[in-house]
Short mmCIF file of C-alpha atoms and ligand atoms in Angstrom, two decimals:
data_model
loop_
_atom_site.label_atom_id
_atom_site.label_comp_id
_atom_site.label_asym_id
_atom_site.label_seq_id
_atom_site.Cartn_x
_atom_site.Cartn_y
_atom_site.Cartn_z
CA UNK A 1 0.00 0.00 0.00
CA UNK A 2 1.47 3.34 -1.06
CA UNK A 3 0.84 6.98 -0.34
CA UNK A 4 3.68 8.17 1.80
CA UNK A 5 6.87 9.06 -0.06
CA UNK A 6 9.50 10.57 2.22
CA UNK A 7 13.11 11.40 1.46
CA UNK A 8 13.13 9.18 -1.61
CA UNK A 9 11.45 6.10 -0.06
CA UNK A 10 7.99 4.65 0.23
CA UNK A 11 7.26 4.63 3.95
CA UNK A 12 4.70 3.17 6.35
CA UNK A 13 2.33 5.57 8.05
CA UNK A 14 2.92 6.68 11.62
CA UNK A 15 -0.50 6.21 13.19
CA UNK A 16 -2.51 6.63 9.98
CA UNK A 17 -4.71 4.05 8.32
CA UNK A 18 -5.79 3.12 4.85
CA UNK A 19 -8.43 4.33 2.43
CA UNK A 20 -10.13 2.36 -0.29
CA UNK A 21 -10.39 4.32 -3.53
CA UNK A 22 -13.40 3.27 -5.58
CA UNK A 23 -14.51 4.28 -9.04
CA UNK A 24 -17.34 6.86 -8.98
CA UNK A 25 -18.77 5.30 -12.15
CA UNK A 26 -19.78 2.00 -10.56
CA UNK A 27 -18.27 1.72 -7.10
CA UNK A 28 -15.66 -0.90 -8.03
CA UNK A 29 -12.59 -0.97 -5.82
CA UNK A 30 -9.56 0.66 -7.43
CA UNK A 31 -6.83 0.40 -4.78
CA UNK A 32 -6.07 0.94 -1.11
CA UNK A 33 -3.81 3.84 -0.26
CA UNK A 34 -2.25 5.18 2.90
CA UNK A 35 -4.51 7.51 4.82
CA UNK A 36 -1.76 9.69 6.21
CA UNK A 37 -1.69 11.12 9.72
CA UNK A 38 -0.65 14.53 11.02
CA UNK A 39 2.61 12.87 12.10
CA UNK A 40 3.19 11.71 8.50
CA UNK A 41 2.68 15.26 7.24
CA UNK A 42 5.13 16.57 9.85
CA UNK A 43 7.69 13.96 8.80
CA UNK A 44 7.25 14.88 5.13
CA UNK A 45 7.81 18.57 5.88
CA UNK A 46 10.95 17.62 7.79
CA UNK A 47 12.22 15.62 4.79
CA UNK A 48 11.55 18.51 2.41
CA UNK A 49 13.16 20.98 4.82
CA UNK A 50 16.32 18.89 5.22
CA UNK A 51 16.63 18.48 1.45
CA UNK A 52 16.12 22.19 0.85
CA UNK A 53 18.50 23.29 3.62
CA UNK A 54 21.28 21.06 2.30
CA UNK A 55 21.39 23.59 -0.54
CA UNK A 56 22.39 21.12 -3.23
CA UNK A 57 19.09 21.14 -5.17
CA UNK A 58 18.86 24.92 -5.38
CA UNK A 59 22.56 25.09 -6.30
CA UNK A 60 22.12 22.99 -9.43
CA UNK A 61 22.14 25.01 -12.64
CA UNK A 62 18.50 25.63 -13.60
CA UNK A 63 19.19 23.96 -16.94
CA UNK A 64 19.90 20.71 -15.14
CA UNK A 65 16.64 20.84 -13.24
CA UNK A 66 14.94 21.64 -16.53
CA UNK A 67 16.45 18.51 -18.09
CA UNK A 68 14.84 16.47 -15.31
CA UNK A 69 11.49 18.03 -16.17
CA UNK A 70 11.97 17.15 -19.83
CA UNK A 71 12.83 13.58 -18.85
CA UNK A 72 9.73 13.51 -16.66
CA UNK A 73 7.67 14.58 -19.68
CA UNK A 74 9.18 11.76 -21.76
CA UNK A 75 8.47 9.18 -19.05
CA UNK A 76 4.90 10.39 -18.60
CA UNK A 77 4.41 10.09 -22.34
CA UNK A 78 5.89 6.56 -22.27
CA UNK A 79 3.53 5.57 -19.43
CA UNK A 80 0.52 7.51 -20.68
CA UNK A 81 -1.89 4.57 -20.83
CA UNK A 82 -1.08 3.54 -17.27
CA UNK A 83 -1.53 7.07 -15.98
CA UNK A 84 -4.73 7.63 -17.95
CA UNK A 85 -6.23 4.38 -16.69
CA UNK A 86 -5.44 5.28 -13.08
CA UNK A 87 -6.89 8.77 -13.53
CA UNK A 88 -10.04 7.45 -15.24
CA UNK A 89 -10.69 4.92 -12.48
CA UNK A 90 -10.17 7.45 -9.68
CA UNK A 91 -12.35 10.15 -11.24
CA UNK A 92 -14.82 8.08 -13.30
CA UNK A 93 -14.04 10.27 -16.33
CA UNK A 94 -13.83 8.75 -19.80
CA UNK A 95 -10.50 7.07 -20.53
CA UNK A 96 -10.08 9.17 -23.67
CA UNK A 97 -10.51 12.38 -21.65
CA UNK A 98 -7.97 11.10 -19.13
CA UNK A 99 -5.56 10.55 -22.03
CA UNK A 100 -6.03 14.18 -23.12
CA UNK A 101 -5.32 15.23 -19.56
CA UNK A 102 -2.05 13.27 -19.46
CA UNK A 103 -1.07 14.91 -22.77
CA UNK A 104 -1.62 18.26 -21.05
CA UNK A 105 0.47 17.14 -18.09
CA UNK A 106 3.29 16.21 -20.47
CA UNK A 107 2.96 19.63 -22.16
CA UNK A 108 3.26 21.38 -18.80
CA UNK A 109 6.49 19.55 -17.87
CA UNK A 110 7.86 20.21 -21.36
CA UNK A 111 7.04 23.90 -21.18
CA UNK A 112 8.80 24.45 -17.86
CA UNK A 113 11.67 22.17 -18.88
CA UNK A 114 11.97 24.18 -22.10
CA UNK A 115 12.24 27.61 -20.47
CA UNK A 116 14.93 26.51 -18.02
CA UNK A 117 17.88 28.87 -18.00
CA UNK A 118 16.23 31.54 -20.14
CA UNK A 119 15.76 34.15 -17.43
CA UNK A 120 18.48 34.78 -14.85
CA UNK A 121 17.11 38.12 -13.66
CA UNK A 122 18.38 41.50 -14.81
CA UNK A 123 21.03 44.12 -14.38
CA UNK A 124 19.72 47.45 -13.12
CA UNK A 125 20.99 50.69 -14.59
CA UNK A 126 21.58 52.71 -11.41
CA UNK A 127 23.41 55.57 -13.09
CA UNK A 128 26.25 54.94 -10.63
CA UNK A 129 29.49 53.81 -12.36
CA UNK A 130 30.77 52.29 -9.10
CA UNK A 131 27.82 50.02 -8.47
CA UNK A 132 26.68 46.74 -9.89
CA UNK A 133 23.02 46.19 -9.17
CA UNK A 134 21.43 42.87 -10.08
CA UNK A 135 18.03 41.31 -9.64
CA UNK A 136 18.35 37.55 -9.15
CA UNK A 137 15.98 34.74 -8.26
CA UNK A 138 16.06 32.31 -5.36
CA UNK A 139 13.66 29.47 -4.60
CA UNK A 140 11.00 30.21 -1.98
CA UNK A 141 11.95 27.08 -0.03
CA UNK A 142 9.70 24.27 1.17
CA UNK A 143 6.36 24.27 -0.66
CA UNK A 144 3.16 22.52 0.34
CA UNK A 145 1.22 21.65 -2.79
CA UNK A 146 -2.44 20.83 -2.13
CA UNK A 147 -4.65 19.78 -5.03
CA UNK A 148 -8.26 18.80 -5.92
CA UNK A 149 -9.89 15.79 -7.58
CA UNK A 150 -11.29 17.08 -10.87
CA UNK A 151 -8.09 17.13 -12.94
CA UNK A 152 -5.88 15.33 -10.43
CA UNK A 153 -2.51 15.07 -12.16
CA UNK A 154 -2.96 18.20 -14.24
CA UNK A 155 -3.42 20.38 -11.16
CA UNK A 156 -0.39 18.63 -9.62
CA UNK A 157 1.75 19.29 -12.72
CA UNK A 158 0.95 23.03 -12.73
CA UNK A 159 2.57 23.19 -9.28
CA UNK A 160 5.26 20.49 -9.31
CA UNK A 161 6.92 21.52 -12.60
CA UNK A 162 7.51 25.23 -11.76
CA UNK A 163 8.27 24.47 -8.09
CA UNK A 164 11.06 22.08 -9.11
CA UNK A 165 12.41 24.32 -11.86
CA UNK A 166 12.78 27.19 -9.40
CA UNK A 167 14.76 24.96 -7.01
CA UNK A 168 12.19 24.36 -4.28
CA UNK A 169 11.48 21.15 -2.43
CA UNK A 170 7.89 20.13 -1.83
CA UNK A 171 5.34 18.03 -0.03
CA UNK A 172 2.41 17.14 -2.26
CA UNK A 173 -1.03 16.29 -0.92
CA UNK A 174 -3.43 15.26 -3.66
CA UNK A 175 -7.15 15.00 -3.08
CA UNK A 176 -7.93 12.04 -0.84
CA UNK A 177 -10.44 10.94 -3.49
CA UNK A 178 -7.99 10.74 -6.43
CA UNK A 179 -4.44 10.01 -5.22
CA UNK A 180 -3.40 7.29 -7.72
CA UNK A 181 -1.58 9.36 -10.34
CA UNK A 182 0.23 11.45 -7.71
CA UNK A 183 1.54 8.17 -6.30
CA UNK A 184 2.73 7.10 -9.77
CA UNK A 185 4.38 10.50 -10.29
CA UNK A 186 6.78 10.03 -7.38
CA UNK A 187 8.40 7.04 -9.09
CA UNK A 188 8.48 8.92 -12.39
CA UNK A 189 10.23 11.92 -10.83
CA UNK A 190 12.75 9.63 -9.17
CA UNK A 191 13.37 7.83 -12.47
CA UNK A 192 13.87 11.25 -14.09
CA UNK A 193 16.66 11.97 -11.61
CA UNK A 194 14.99 14.19 -9.00
CA UNK A 195 17.05 13.62 -5.83
CA UNK A 196 15.71 12.09 -2.60
CA UNK A 197 13.91 14.53 -0.34
CA UNK A 198 13.10 17.04 -3.06
CA UNK A 199 9.70 15.51 -3.94
CA UNK A 200 7.62 14.16 -1.03
CA UNK A 201 4.05 12.90 -0.95
CA UNK A 202 1.46 12.38 1.78
CA UNK A 203 -1.97 11.04 0.88
CA UNK A 204 -4.79 11.69 3.27
CA UNK A 205 -7.52 14.09 4.25
CA UNK A 206 -7.53 17.88 4.27
CA UNK A 207 -8.29 18.38 7.95
CA UNK A 208 -5.59 15.86 9.01
CA UNK A 209 -2.73 16.14 6.49
CA UNK A 210 -3.60 19.34 4.62
CA UNK A 211 -3.99 21.38 7.80
CA UNK A 212 -0.44 20.47 8.91
CA UNK A 213 0.97 21.31 5.49
CA UNK A 214 -0.76 24.69 5.58
CA UNK A 215 0.44 25.63 9.07
CA UNK A 216 3.80 23.95 9.78
CA UNK A 217 6.26 26.78 10.46
CA UNK A 218 8.95 25.05 8.38
CA UNK A 219 6.83 25.47 5.23
CA UNK A 220 7.59 28.65 3.27
CA UNK A 221 4.84 28.54 0.69
CA UNK A 222 1.46 26.90 0.19
CA UNK A 223 0.12 26.52 -3.31
CA UNK A 224 -3.48 25.44 -3.20
CA UNK A 225 -6.12 24.56 -5.78
CA UNK A 226 -9.59 23.78 -4.53
CA UNK A 227 -12.73 25.29 -3.06
CA UNK A 228 -13.22 28.81 -1.73
CA UNK A 229 -13.87 27.83 1.92
CA UNK A 230 -10.72 25.68 2.04
CA UNK A 231 -8.72 28.45 0.39
CA UNK A 232 -9.78 30.92 3.07
CA UNK A 233 -8.83 28.43 5.82
CA UNK A 234 -5.41 27.96 4.20
CA UNK A 235 -4.77 31.71 4.10
CA UNK A 236 -5.61 31.92 7.79
CA UNK A 237 -3.39 28.93 8.62
CA UNK A 238 -0.48 30.41 6.70
CA UNK A 239 -0.81 33.84 8.28
CA UNK A 240 0.81 32.83 11.59
CA UNK A 241 4.19 32.43 9.88
CA UNK A 242 3.49 34.78 6.94
CA UNK A 243 3.74 32.05 4.35
CA UNK A 244 3.48 32.85 0.72
CA UNK A 245 0.03 31.57 -0.28
CA UNK A 246 -1.19 31.16 -3.83
CA UNK A 247 -4.78 30.10 -4.41
CA UNK A 248 -6.63 28.75 -7.45
CA UNK A 249 -10.24 28.61 -6.33
CA UNK A 250 -13.61 28.28 -7.97
CA UNK A 251 -15.47 30.23 -10.60
CA UNK A 252 -18.94 31.29 -11.63
CA UNK A 253 -18.12 31.77 -15.22
CA UNK A 254 -20.21 33.73 -17.73
CA UNK A 255 -20.67 32.66 -21.34
CA UNK A 256 -22.18 35.62 -23.20
CA UNK A 257 -23.90 35.18 -26.57
CA UNK A 258 -24.66 38.33 -28.56
CA UNK A 259 -27.32 38.47 -31.27
CA UNK A 260 -24.66 38.77 -34.00
CA UNK A 261 -22.84 35.57 -32.96
CA UNK A 262 -22.43 32.46 -35.08
CA UNK A 263 -25.33 30.84 -33.28
CA UNK A 264 -24.70 27.24 -34.31
CA UNK A 265 -21.10 27.41 -33.04
CA UNK A 266 -22.15 29.29 -29.90
CA UNK A 267 -24.73 26.62 -29.03
CA UNK A 268 -22.27 23.81 -29.62
CA UNK A 269 -19.58 25.41 -27.42
CA UNK A 270 -22.11 26.41 -24.77
CA UNK A 271 -22.82 22.71 -24.25
CA UNK A 272 -19.12 21.82 -23.88
CA UNK A 273 -18.52 24.92 -21.77
CA UNK A 274 -20.67 23.56 -18.95
CA UNK A 275 -21.22 19.84 -19.52
CA UNK A 276 -17.61 18.80 -20.21
CA UNK A 277 -16.52 16.46 -17.39
CA UNK A 278 -20.06 16.85 -16.04
CA UNK A 279 -19.37 20.44 -15.05
CA UNK A 280 -16.57 19.54 -12.64
CA UNK A 281 -14.34 22.17 -14.19
CA UNK A 282 -13.33 25.34 -12.34
CA UNK A 283 -13.75 27.37 -15.53
CA UNK A 284 -17.06 25.73 -16.55
CA UNK A 285 -19.28 28.17 -18.44
CA UNK A 286 -22.17 27.58 -16.06
CA UNK A 287 -23.83 30.99 -16.59
CA UNK A 288 -25.27 31.30 -20.06
CA UNK A 289 -25.99 34.99 -20.62
CA UNK A 290 -27.84 35.35 -23.90
CA UNK A 291 -29.35 38.24 -25.87
CA UNK A 292 -33.07 38.25 -25.04
CA UNK A 293 -33.94 38.17 -28.75
CA UNK A 294 -31.99 34.93 -29.24
CA UNK A 295 -33.15 33.29 -26.04
CA UNK A 296 -35.76 30.86 -27.39
CA UNK A 297 -33.73 29.70 -30.35
CA UNK A 298 -30.56 29.13 -28.31
CA UNK A 299 -32.09 27.68 -25.16
CA UNK A 300 -34.56 25.34 -26.92
CA UNK A 301 -31.70 23.87 -28.92
CA UNK A 302 -29.40 23.55 -25.89
CA UNK A 303 -32.15 21.85 -23.88
CA UNK A 304 -32.86 19.37 -26.66
CA UNK A 305 -29.17 18.50 -27.13
CA UNK A 306 -28.40 18.40 -23.38
CA UNK A 307 -31.18 15.86 -22.86
CA UNK A 308 -29.48 13.55 -25.39
CA UNK A 309 -25.99 13.59 -23.78
CA UNK A 310 -25.09 10.01 -22.90
CA UNK A 311 -23.69 9.30 -19.47
CA UNK A 312 -21.43 6.35 -18.80
CA UNK A 313 -18.26 4.98 -17.25
CA UNK A 314 -14.59 5.38 -18.27
CA UNK A 315 -14.54 2.48 -20.74
CA UNK A 316 -18.06 2.83 -22.18
CA UNK A 317 -17.41 3.82 -25.80
CA UNK A 318 -20.89 5.29 -26.18
CA UNK A 319 -20.55 7.57 -23.16
CA UNK A 320 -20.14 11.29 -23.75
CA UNK A 321 -19.52 12.29 -20.15
CA UNK A 322 -19.08 10.57 -16.80
CA UNK A 323 -20.31 10.63 -13.21
CA UNK A 324 -19.76 13.14 -10.44
CA UNK A 325 -16.95 12.38 -8.02
CA UNK A 326 -18.96 11.26 -4.97
CA UNK A 327 -22.41 10.83 -3.48
CA UNK A 328 -21.80 13.89 -1.28
CA UNK A 329 -20.87 16.04 -4.27
CA UNK A 330 -23.93 14.88 -6.21
CA UNK A 331 -26.16 15.72 -3.25
CA UNK A 332 -24.62 19.22 -3.21
CA UNK A 333 -25.21 19.72 -6.95
CA UNK A 334 -28.79 18.50 -6.64
CA UNK A 335 -29.41 20.84 -3.71
CA UNK A 336 -28.32 23.79 -5.91
CA UNK A 337 -30.80 22.73 -8.60
CA UNK A 338 -33.57 22.43 -6.01
CA UNK A 339 -32.66 25.83 -4.56
CA UNK A 340 -32.80 27.32 -8.06
CA UNK A 341 -36.27 25.96 -8.66
CA UNK A 342 -37.43 27.06 -5.20
CA UNK A 343 -36.14 30.58 -5.98
CA UNK A 344 -38.06 30.76 -9.26
CA UNK A 345 -35.90 29.16 -11.98
CA UNK A 346 -37.57 26.95 -14.58
CA UNK A 347 -36.14 23.41 -14.82
CA UNK A 348 -35.98 22.74 -18.58
CA UNK A 349 -34.12 19.40 -18.53
CA UNK A 350 -32.26 17.17 -16.06
CA UNK A 351 -32.52 17.64 -12.33
CA UNK A 352 -33.37 14.00 -11.59
CA UNK A 353 -30.89 11.53 -10.10
CA UNK A 354 -30.85 8.31 -12.20
CA UNK A 355 -32.08 5.34 -10.18
CA UNK A 356 -32.30 2.59 -12.82
CA UNK A 357 -29.85 0.33 -14.63
CA UNK A 358 -26.10 0.86 -14.89
CA UNK A 359 -26.30 4.53 -14.03
CA UNK A 360 -27.76 3.74 -10.60
CA UNK A 361 -24.41 2.15 -9.65
CA UNK A 362 -22.49 5.42 -10.00
CA UNK A 363 -22.81 9.04 -8.92
CA UNK A 364 -24.40 10.22 -12.16
CA UNK A 365 -26.27 13.46 -12.58
CA UNK A 366 -27.90 14.47 -15.86
CA UNK A 367 -27.06 17.64 -17.78
CA UNK A 368 -29.45 20.19 -16.33
CA UNK A 369 -30.69 23.54 -17.64
CA UNK A 370 -32.30 26.13 -15.37
CA UNK A 371 -33.99 28.87 -17.37
CA UNK A 372 -35.32 32.24 -16.22
CA UNK A 373 -32.55 32.81 -13.69
CA UNK A 374 -31.83 36.10 -11.98
CA UNK A 375 -28.75 37.45 -10.30
CA UNK A 376 -29.82 37.05 -6.68
CA UNK A 377 -30.42 33.30 -6.93
CA UNK A 378 -28.17 30.98 -4.94
CA UNK A 379 -27.47 28.89 -8.05
CA UNK A 380 -26.23 32.02 -9.82
CA UNK A 381 -24.06 33.24 -6.95
CA UNK A 382 -22.48 29.97 -5.80
CA UNK A 383 -20.50 27.36 -7.70
CA UNK A 384 -22.40 24.07 -8.09
CA UNK A 385 -19.40 22.37 -9.76
CA UNK A 386 -21.81 20.09 -11.58
CA UNK A 387 -23.59 19.82 -14.96
CA UNK A 388 -25.91 22.74 -14.29
CA UNK A 389 -26.41 25.55 -16.80
CA UNK A 390 -28.28 28.64 -15.68
CA UNK A 391 -29.78 31.01 -18.23
CA UNK A 392 -29.98 34.82 -17.90
CA UNK A 393 -30.85 37.34 -20.60
CA UNK A 394 -29.77 40.87 -21.49
CA UNK A 395 -30.91 43.60 -23.83
CA UNK A 396 -27.74 45.72 -24.17
CA UNK A 397 -23.97 45.25 -24.24
CA UNK A 398 -23.52 47.14 -20.99
CA UNK A 399 -26.13 45.00 -19.28
CA UNK A 400 -24.38 41.83 -20.47
CA UNK A 401 -21.10 43.05 -18.99
CA UNK A 402 -22.77 44.10 -15.75
CA UNK A 403 -24.42 40.68 -15.32
CA UNK A 404 -21.20 38.81 -16.14
CA UNK A 405 -19.16 40.82 -13.65
CA UNK A 406 -21.75 40.57 -10.89
CA UNK A 407 -20.01 37.72 -9.07
CA UNK A 408 -17.61 37.32 -6.15
CA UNK A 409 -15.52 35.08 -8.41
CA UNK A 410 -13.58 36.03 -11.56
CA UNK A 411 -11.91 33.01 -13.08
CA UNK A 412 -12.97 32.77 -16.72
CA UNK A 413 -15.62 33.73 -19.24
CA UNK A 414 -16.44 33.90 -22.92
CA UNK A 415 -18.02 36.29 -25.39
CA UNK A 416 -19.67 35.25 -28.66
CA UNK A 417 -20.01 37.91 -31.35
CA UNK A 418 -19.05 38.51 -34.97
CA UNK A 419 -18.24 42.16 -34.23
CA UNK A 420 -14.48 42.36 -33.62
CA UNK A 421 -14.71 45.71 -31.83
CA UNK A 422 -17.41 44.50 -29.51
CA UNK A 423 -15.43 41.31 -28.85
CA UNK A 424 -12.39 43.30 -27.71
CA UNK A 425 -14.49 45.84 -25.78
CA UNK A 426 -16.34 43.19 -23.82
CA UNK A 427 -13.22 41.04 -23.27
CA UNK A 428 -11.49 44.13 -21.89
CA UNK A 429 -14.37 44.92 -19.55
CA UNK A 430 -14.80 41.43 -18.08
CA UNK A 431 -13.26 41.08 -14.61
CA UNK A 432 -12.14 37.49 -15.16
CA UNK A 433 -8.66 35.94 -15.41
CA UNK A 434 -9.23 34.25 -18.78
CA UNK A 435 -11.56 35.49 -21.52
CA UNK A 436 -12.30 33.49 -24.64
CA UNK A 437 -13.72 35.13 -27.75
CA UNK A 438 -15.80 32.79 -29.92
CA UNK A 439 -14.33 29.80 -28.10
CA UNK A 440 -14.47 28.07 -24.74
CA UNK A 441 -11.96 26.13 -22.62
CA UNK A 442 -8.68 26.15 -24.55
CA UNK A 443 -5.58 26.97 -22.58
CA UNK A 444 -1.85 26.51 -23.16
CA UNK A 445 0.91 26.13 -20.57
CA UNK A 446 2.63 29.23 -21.97
CA UNK A 447 -0.29 31.45 -20.89
CA UNK A 448 -1.09 32.40 -17.30
CA UNK A 449 -4.11 30.92 -15.55
CA UNK A 450 -5.84 32.30 -12.46
CA UNK A 451 -8.60 34.41 -11.10
CA UNK A 452 -9.74 37.89 -10.19
CA UNK A 453 -11.71 38.45 -6.99
CA UNK A 454 -12.36 35.38 -4.86
CA UNK A 455 -11.23 33.03 -7.61
CA UNK A 456 -7.80 33.24 -6.07
CA UNK A 457 -4.41 34.83 -5.62
CA UNK A 458 -1.48 34.56 -7.97
CA UNK A 459 -1.22 32.75 -11.26
CA UNK A 460 -0.28 29.31 -12.51
CA UNK A 461 1.33 28.49 -15.86
CA UNK A 462 3.32 30.85 -18.06
CA UNK A 463 6.34 32.76 -16.76
CA UNK A 464 4.26 34.14 -13.86
CA UNK A 465 3.48 30.59 -12.77
CA UNK A 466 7.23 30.14 -12.33
CA UNK A 467 7.79 33.48 -10.58
CA UNK A 468 5.30 32.46 -7.90
CA UNK A 469 7.90 29.88 -6.79
CA UNK A 470 10.76 32.41 -6.75
CA UNK A 471 11.92 34.95 -4.26
CA UNK A 472 13.33 38.07 -5.90
CA UNK A 473 16.59 39.33 -4.54
CA UNK A 474 18.43 42.56 -5.20
CA UNK A 475 22.23 42.31 -5.00
CA UNK A 476 24.13 45.61 -4.89
CA UNK A 477 27.87 45.78 -5.11
CA UNK A 478 29.90 48.94 -4.53
CA UNK A 479 32.95 48.41 -6.73
CA UNK A 480 35.08 51.20 -5.23
CA UNK A 481 34.03 51.87 -1.66
CA UNK A 482 35.43 55.07 -0.17
CA UNK A 483 34.45 56.78 3.10
CA UNK A 484 31.47 59.13 2.82
CA UNK A 485 31.66 60.77 6.26
CA UNK A 486 27.90 61.17 6.51
CA UNK A 487 28.71 61.19 10.20
CA UNK A 488 31.92 63.21 10.58
CA UNK A 489 35.13 61.48 11.74
P1 NAD B 1 -11.52 21.16 -1.64
O1 NAD B 1 -11.24 22.54 -1.24
O2 NAD B 1 -12.54 20.39 -0.89
O3 NAD B 1 -10.20 20.26 -1.57
C1 NAD B 1 -9.02 20.60 -2.26
C2 NAD B 1 -7.83 20.04 -1.51
O4 NAD B 1 -7.74 20.70 -0.24
C3 NAD B 1 -7.94 18.54 -1.22
O5 NAD B 1 -6.67 17.96 -1.35
C4 NAD B 1 -8.38 18.53 0.24
O6 NAD B 1 -8.04 17.36 0.92
C5 NAD B 1 -7.63 19.72 0.79
N1 NAD B 1 -8.17 20.29 2.03
C6 NAD B 1 -9.44 20.25 2.48
N2 NAD B 1 -9.53 20.88 3.68
C7 NAD B 1 -8.29 21.33 3.97
C8 NAD B 1 -7.74 22.08 5.05
N3 NAD B 1 -8.48 22.47 6.08
N4 NAD B 1 -6.44 22.39 5.02
C9 NAD B 1 -5.67 22.02 3.97
N5 NAD B 1 -6.13 21.31 2.93
C10 NAD B 1 -7.42 20.97 2.92
O7 NAD B 1 -11.84 21.23 -3.18
P2 NAD B 1 -12.27 20.02 -4.11
O8 NAD B 1 -13.68 19.68 -3.79
O9 NAD B 1 -11.24 18.94 -4.06
O10 NAD B 1 -12.16 20.69 -5.56
C11 NAD B 1 -13.18 21.42 -6.12
C12 NAD B 1 -12.89 22.90 -6.08
O11 NAD B 1 -11.63 23.17 -6.68
C13 NAD B 1 -13.89 23.71 -6.86
O12 NAD B 1 -14.29 24.82 -6.12
C14 NAD B 1 -13.11 24.15 -8.09
O13 NAD B 1 -13.58 25.31 -8.68
C15 NAD B 1 -11.74 24.29 -7.55
N6 NAD B 1 -10.75 24.23 -8.64
C16 NAD B 1 -10.15 25.38 -9.06
C17 NAD B 1 -9.24 25.35 -10.12
C18 NAD B 1 -8.58 26.61 -10.62
O14 NAD B 1 -7.67 26.52 -11.43
N7 NAD B 1 -8.97 27.80 -10.19
C19 NAD B 1 -8.94 24.14 -10.72
C20 NAD B 1 -9.57 22.99 -10.27
C21 NAD B 1 -10.48 23.04 -9.22
#
C-alpha cells in the first residue's frame, strides 16, 4: 500500500490508516492507499526541509533541473496509458478524456523544462558607475502543494513543474479521493533523476494532512487549488508564519452570446462549456448569458441537445460524459438545482438523479438547464461544480457586462459575437482571469491561468506561474568603496 513518499522512499504511516479508492462510475474498488496522519505530514515537511536546507538542489544550474522536467515529460508520455487508466478509475471520467489530460500534463512539464535557463534576472541601470546592481531569483523554499480531484494530475503538474524548476522542495497532498496518479508520479520523478527529499508525498484528508501542510512553520509557501472555503482556511493557517500563499479557487463563469454571434457554433460550445466532465471544471461556463432576442432559439436547442448527452463509465465507448466524483458532491449539486427551482428558476431538462440500470451504480447526474434565472439566486451566486447551466438574458452590451461581472468570483468567461470591436471591448471589460472570444476552454501552458476576486491569488502556468515559486533578490555591489563621512570622523 502506497501513499507516503519521504526522502526518496515509500514509507509506512505513523498512526494513519488506509483508504479504499473506488470508481465513482460504478463503485468498483480501485486500490487501497495510505490515509496519512498529522505525524506523517510533519515527517514529510521535515524531509523537504532537510533536502532544501542542504542547498544542493537549489545550487544545481537551472538547466539541469529543466532537463529532469523534460525527462519527466518523456516518461509520462511513455507511461501515458497507465496514468490515464489510473486517472479514469479514480475520477470516473472517460479514458479518452484522461488521455487528453495526461497529454496536457506532459505539455506542462515540457514547457517548464523548455524555459529553463532563459531568465536569470536583470542588471539594473543605477546611473552609478561604481555600483553593480542585479536582480536575481532564489527558490522560496519548502512548498506545500495541495490539489483537488477534478483534474488530479494536471493540477499537480501546474505546481510540481515550476516548483522544481525554481529549485524548491515540496510536499504534495493530492485530493484524498484521487491520489493514484500522484503516487505514480513520485516514481516517475525519481526515475527522471529528482534527488531524494526534493519531492515528497502524503496522501490523506484535508483536515488531518492538509492542515499540517498549511500551518507547519517550516513550510515557506502553500500553493493550493480547490474550493473557496478551504482556500480561506489555508490563508488563515499560513498567516501565523506569513507564508506565501497562492490560491486557485472556484469560478462562476459567464458565457455571453450576442445576437450577431455564429449561433450554431455558440450553441455547440455552450454545451461543452458547462457539460464537459459533467461540469466539474473550475472554468465551466455555467452561466449562459444570452441576448433576449436569441433566447428561445438558443435555449430550446441547448435543452434538446443536453437531454441527449449520454452518461457512462470510463470504458463505455458510447458515453459522452461521466459521473460526479462522490455521493456527497452529487447531493450538493442537486441541492443547488432544487434551490434554483425554489427561488423561481424553470427546470428545462435534467434535475433527476438516475435510479435505474447501470447509471444507478455510479454518482451520475444528468445535464441540467435552469432557465429564467436572476442574479440574486443561490445557483447564480455559488459554484455548483456540476452539470448545471443557468440562463440569464440581457438587452444591451452594458447589461451583459454588468451581469457577467456581478459575481464574487472572476476566473474565466467567454463572449460570442461577430463584431471584432465589440469582442475586444467586452473582453477588456470582463473582470475574469481568462476570456475566450468565440471559443471556450482552450488553454496553453505558456499562458497564465488564475482568477480575479475570490477566484484566487497569484497565477499558474506561463512565466508568472514560475515566478510564484521564486523569491526576488536585489544584489548591490559597490565596486570602489570610499568613506562618505555622513557622520563626521
Ligand atoms: P476542496 O477545497 O474540498 O479540496 C481541495 C484540496 O484541499 C484537497 O486535497 C483537500 O483534501 C484539501 N483540504 C481540504 N480541507 C483542507 C484544510 N483544512 N487544510 C488544507 N487542505 C485541505 O476542493 P475540491 O472539492 O477537491 O475541488 C473542487 C474545487 O476546486 C472547486 O471549487 C473548483 O472550482 C476548484 N478548482 C479550481 C481550479 C482553478 O484553477 N482555479 C482548478 C480545479 C479546481
